[in-house]
Amino acid sequence: MDEDFEEIIQEFMIESTEGLDQLDRDLVELEQDPESQETIASIFRTVHTIKGTSGFLSFSKLEKVAHAGENLLSLIRDGKLKVHLGIVNTLLSMGDAIREMLDHVAIHKNDGNGDYSSLIEMITYLAEEDEPEASAPAAVVESAAAAEKPKQLAVEETGLPMPVAQPDVVEEADQTPPPALQVAQVETPKPPANTEPDPLSLLESKAKQVAEGNIRVGVGLLDKLMALVGELVLTRNQILQFTASQEDPALIATSQRLNLIATELQEGVMKTRMQPIGNVWNKFPRVVRDLATQCGKKINLVMEGKETELDKTLIEAIKDPLTHIVRNSADHGIELPEVRSASNKPEEGTLLLRAFHEGGKVNIEITDDGGGINHQRIADKAVKLGLLTKEQVENLTEREKTNLLFLPGLSTAEAVTNVSGRGVGMDVVKTNIEKIGGSIDIQSNPGAGTDIKIKIPLTLAIIPALTISGGGERFAIPQVNLLELVRLENKSEIETIQGTPVYRLRGNLLPIVFLDNVLELEASSVNKDNQFLDESVSIVVLQADDHQFGLVVDEINDTEEIVVKPLGKTLKDITCYAGATIMGDGKVALILDVMGIAHSANIINERHEKGIGETEKDLKSAGTERQNMLLIGVGESSRMAIPLSTVARLEEIQVNTLEKAGNRQVVQYRGEILPLIYISDILGDGSHAHNNNDEALKVVVYSENGKSVGLVVDNIHDVVEEEISVQHRMRRNGVIGSAVIQTKVTDLLDVPEIIRSADPSFYSSAGVN
Amino acid sequence: MDKVKQYCTFYVDSSFFGVDVMHVQEIIRFQNMTRVPMADSVIKGLINLRGQIVTAIDLRRRLGLSSRPAEDEPMNVIIKTSDGAVSLLVDEIGDVIEVDEENYEPPPQNLLGKARDLTTGVYKLNEKLLLTLDMNKLLDFSAIKLN
């Protein structure tokens, strides 16, 4: 087929898809305010346009459906038919049918073979009811929640104001004319329309004006413009740096003008990519309505800050995560009306979406007044799934427990039923939001509701950054990660704990990371051990996730607007860099990835990390056991380990207190006779060089069933907590196997075996004592 | 038909190499580079090519040859790849040469080391031998592919 036709279809598709989105919104709005002439006109316009164009393009099925809808709508518009739930539902399904056919058109260039005759019949039937009061809308509508609505509408048909206030969705609520006028339906809702006899034509012409003031621009073009502006900003930076060293007043004046213009242009182009978050939210009324109807819930969706703008790419990126959260809140958060009234809450649940700018970021909050999240159940679930140990969970705060929802493992289908339903794909939500440099946090009060906060940057392309130098190179640090700058007059103010540098920042220990070390730069003067203790040090305090750390750099330079450019694939693997940028002097500087640096400097790792990160890492080690082990020495060199849980006490016993009972050495210990077993005897590691009378024997007291025995060892080294993976290959008498503990091969003692071989009666219940 | 291929030639440590001219975007003289700490040693740094950030690969190191004397400034042969441009640092630029397939031979058996892995063959020119480089393999230490 010829290209022109293709193009027309393409345009038709774009137009109609936009129209249908509008249609959904309008219909939900109409349901709230069935008298709104403006809404009805908007719906009518949309359907009319689709009908006209589809007729022109000879999509007859599409045209028929739209035509039937238009007929019904014209009756409503002319006031011959009152809107009721049945009509809204039918019109919504008409929208869905049209969408279905449009999808077909997009692929096959025809409107498909779907059978929509019953839909058309239904529409026609509704249109033919001349006595709306007489008809029973419930008969048409099969939905569960329908029962309440017709009553409400019936009240309205008598001309009384709406019994339930709906301040949220309906912006014109305050402009709703008094009942008398409503019945007459002559007056328009808006004051300026008073001079205009036909309100509809005015609304239509207004819409036309809006349309004429806009043009459609491809996103590709905008992206290109944005990239060019980025280049311009960089060039401007270069020119500014260059002219700073010049004295020609004309040149300086010109460059200053260039600076202003470039800044304004940058803002302007960024604005073209800005879209109100309402564009994403607009589909939520329908989503929530459908979900509420399905589950038999009553949900009032309130949206604040619809006009909050953010970059188009970000809008795209948050669309799915937001939808997911809203669905979750409506589906699992808000309870059934019965449950709600039982807990003294209004039957209708409220789902609040709020967006606002704060601190150069866009904040989005999704709040529901539903049942909240049972954090303990999530924690239990995490333990049950082996994502966390019991001890780890015990140390978590309530909020940390709630945020366990973001663990990948928790988002299984099973979790939906067990953990109040939340959690499906929440890890994906988190990943997607973090991908665009955002963060997400859940707070929940069981019984009172859930509050989810999302923070995302305004734009990604041009960011303010701090430039620093280290090891002779310049680096940029995104300002969002920056907390403060600290300058120490004296390097000795940095203390060390076991070789780890820390600094006391207003009383709190701040882990210190040397940039030169992390990036393996040639050691600069700053960190060359302790050579220059009196030298001053610059610390950049950074925030990575929940952790703060100080990055020691050679020099702190300046803040600058930088354009983030991606690094080639060759360098993608190095997690320390977020990208590169071109500085004012035309040279390239790397942008540090604060998270990456934190990781490679072990600021964030399984030991330090609290909460979520920890558990993610521990997943891997879930297979091996973590145990407390007592490390002992037997004989000259061999290291042995005993599970600490089997050890009652550690004692030192003077050799001269030893006594003999039969052929065995015993000692009086706490009023009892404690038989001693020399481990070296059992293991056959040669003779023990004891019985040097003034020496003390090191004894590990082992108790079981009220009986005790002392194991004589040569040395007691340490208690360690480690993951033990036992290798049984080196099994021998009294030894279970070997494991690597503290990087050394260590034999694991088989304590029961050792005791049995020395005292076969120890474990028999009939033992003497 | 077009048995004649064109190669962009250059010298690296007195050896004569060629790259299919279709891969070459441009040739520029020495640029200031920004070192990339922790990167593969083959990567010499990043250069600013009219606002585009280009990774520069030291061909001497890539081919396992001796390092370039510090006072010598390398030239940049900019190669087009699927991942944007990549620069090959070479000692000196030669001509664009048309070669005849008749003069082609696979690399000799006794050619060893990295040079063997990275060359596709040898063209016997009148006065010298031209080693042709396999760009895909040359960039293979990363995930980069040619267009």
Coordinates of C-alpha atoms in Angstrom, one line a residue, chain B residues 44-92:
Chain B
K44 CA 45.7 4.4 27.5
G45 CA 43.0 6.9 28.4
L46 CA 40.0 8.9 27.2
I47 CA 40.1 11.6 24.6
N48 CA 37.6 14.3 23.8
L49 CA 36.7 14.0 20.1
R50 CA 34.5 17.0 19.5
G51 CA 32.4 16.4 22.5
Q52 CA 32.4 12.6 22.1
I53 CA 34.3 10.6 24.6
V54 CA 36.6 8.1 22.9
T55 CA 38.5 5.3 24.5
A56 CA 42.1 5.2 23.3
I57 CA 43.8 1.8 23.0
D58 CA 47.6 1.6 23.0
L59 CA 48.3 -0.6 20.0
R60 CA 51.8 -1.2 21.1
R61 CA 50.6 -2.7 24.4
R62 CA 47.8 -4.5 22.6
L63 CA 50.3 -6.2 20.3
G64 CA 52.7 -6.9 23.1
L65 CA 55.4 -4.7 21.7
S66 CA 57.8 -2.5 23.6
S67 CA 56.4 0.7 25.0
R68 CA 56.6 3.9 23.2
P69 CA 59.3 6.3 24.2
A70 CA 57.8 8.9 26.5
E71 CA 58.7 11.8 24.2
D72 CA 57.0 10.4 21.2
E73 CA 53.4 11.5 20.7
P74 CA 51.2 8.9 19.2
M75 CA 48.6 9.5 16.5
N76 CA 45.0 8.5 16.8
V77 CA 43.3 6.2 14.3
I78 CA 39.6 6.5 15.1
I79 CA 37.7 3.3 14.4
K80 CA 34.0 3.1 14.1
T81 CA 32.5 0.4 16.3
S82 CA 29.0 -0.5 17.4
D83 CA 29.8 1.1 20.7
G84 CA 30.9 4.5 19.3
A85 CA 34.3 5.4 18.3
V86 CA 37.5 3.8 19.6
S87 CA 41.0 5.3 19.0
L88 CA 44.0 3.2 18.2
L89 CA 47.3 4.8 19.2
V90 CA 49.9 4.3 16.6
D91 CA 53.4 5.7 16.1
E92 CA 53.1 7.1 12.6

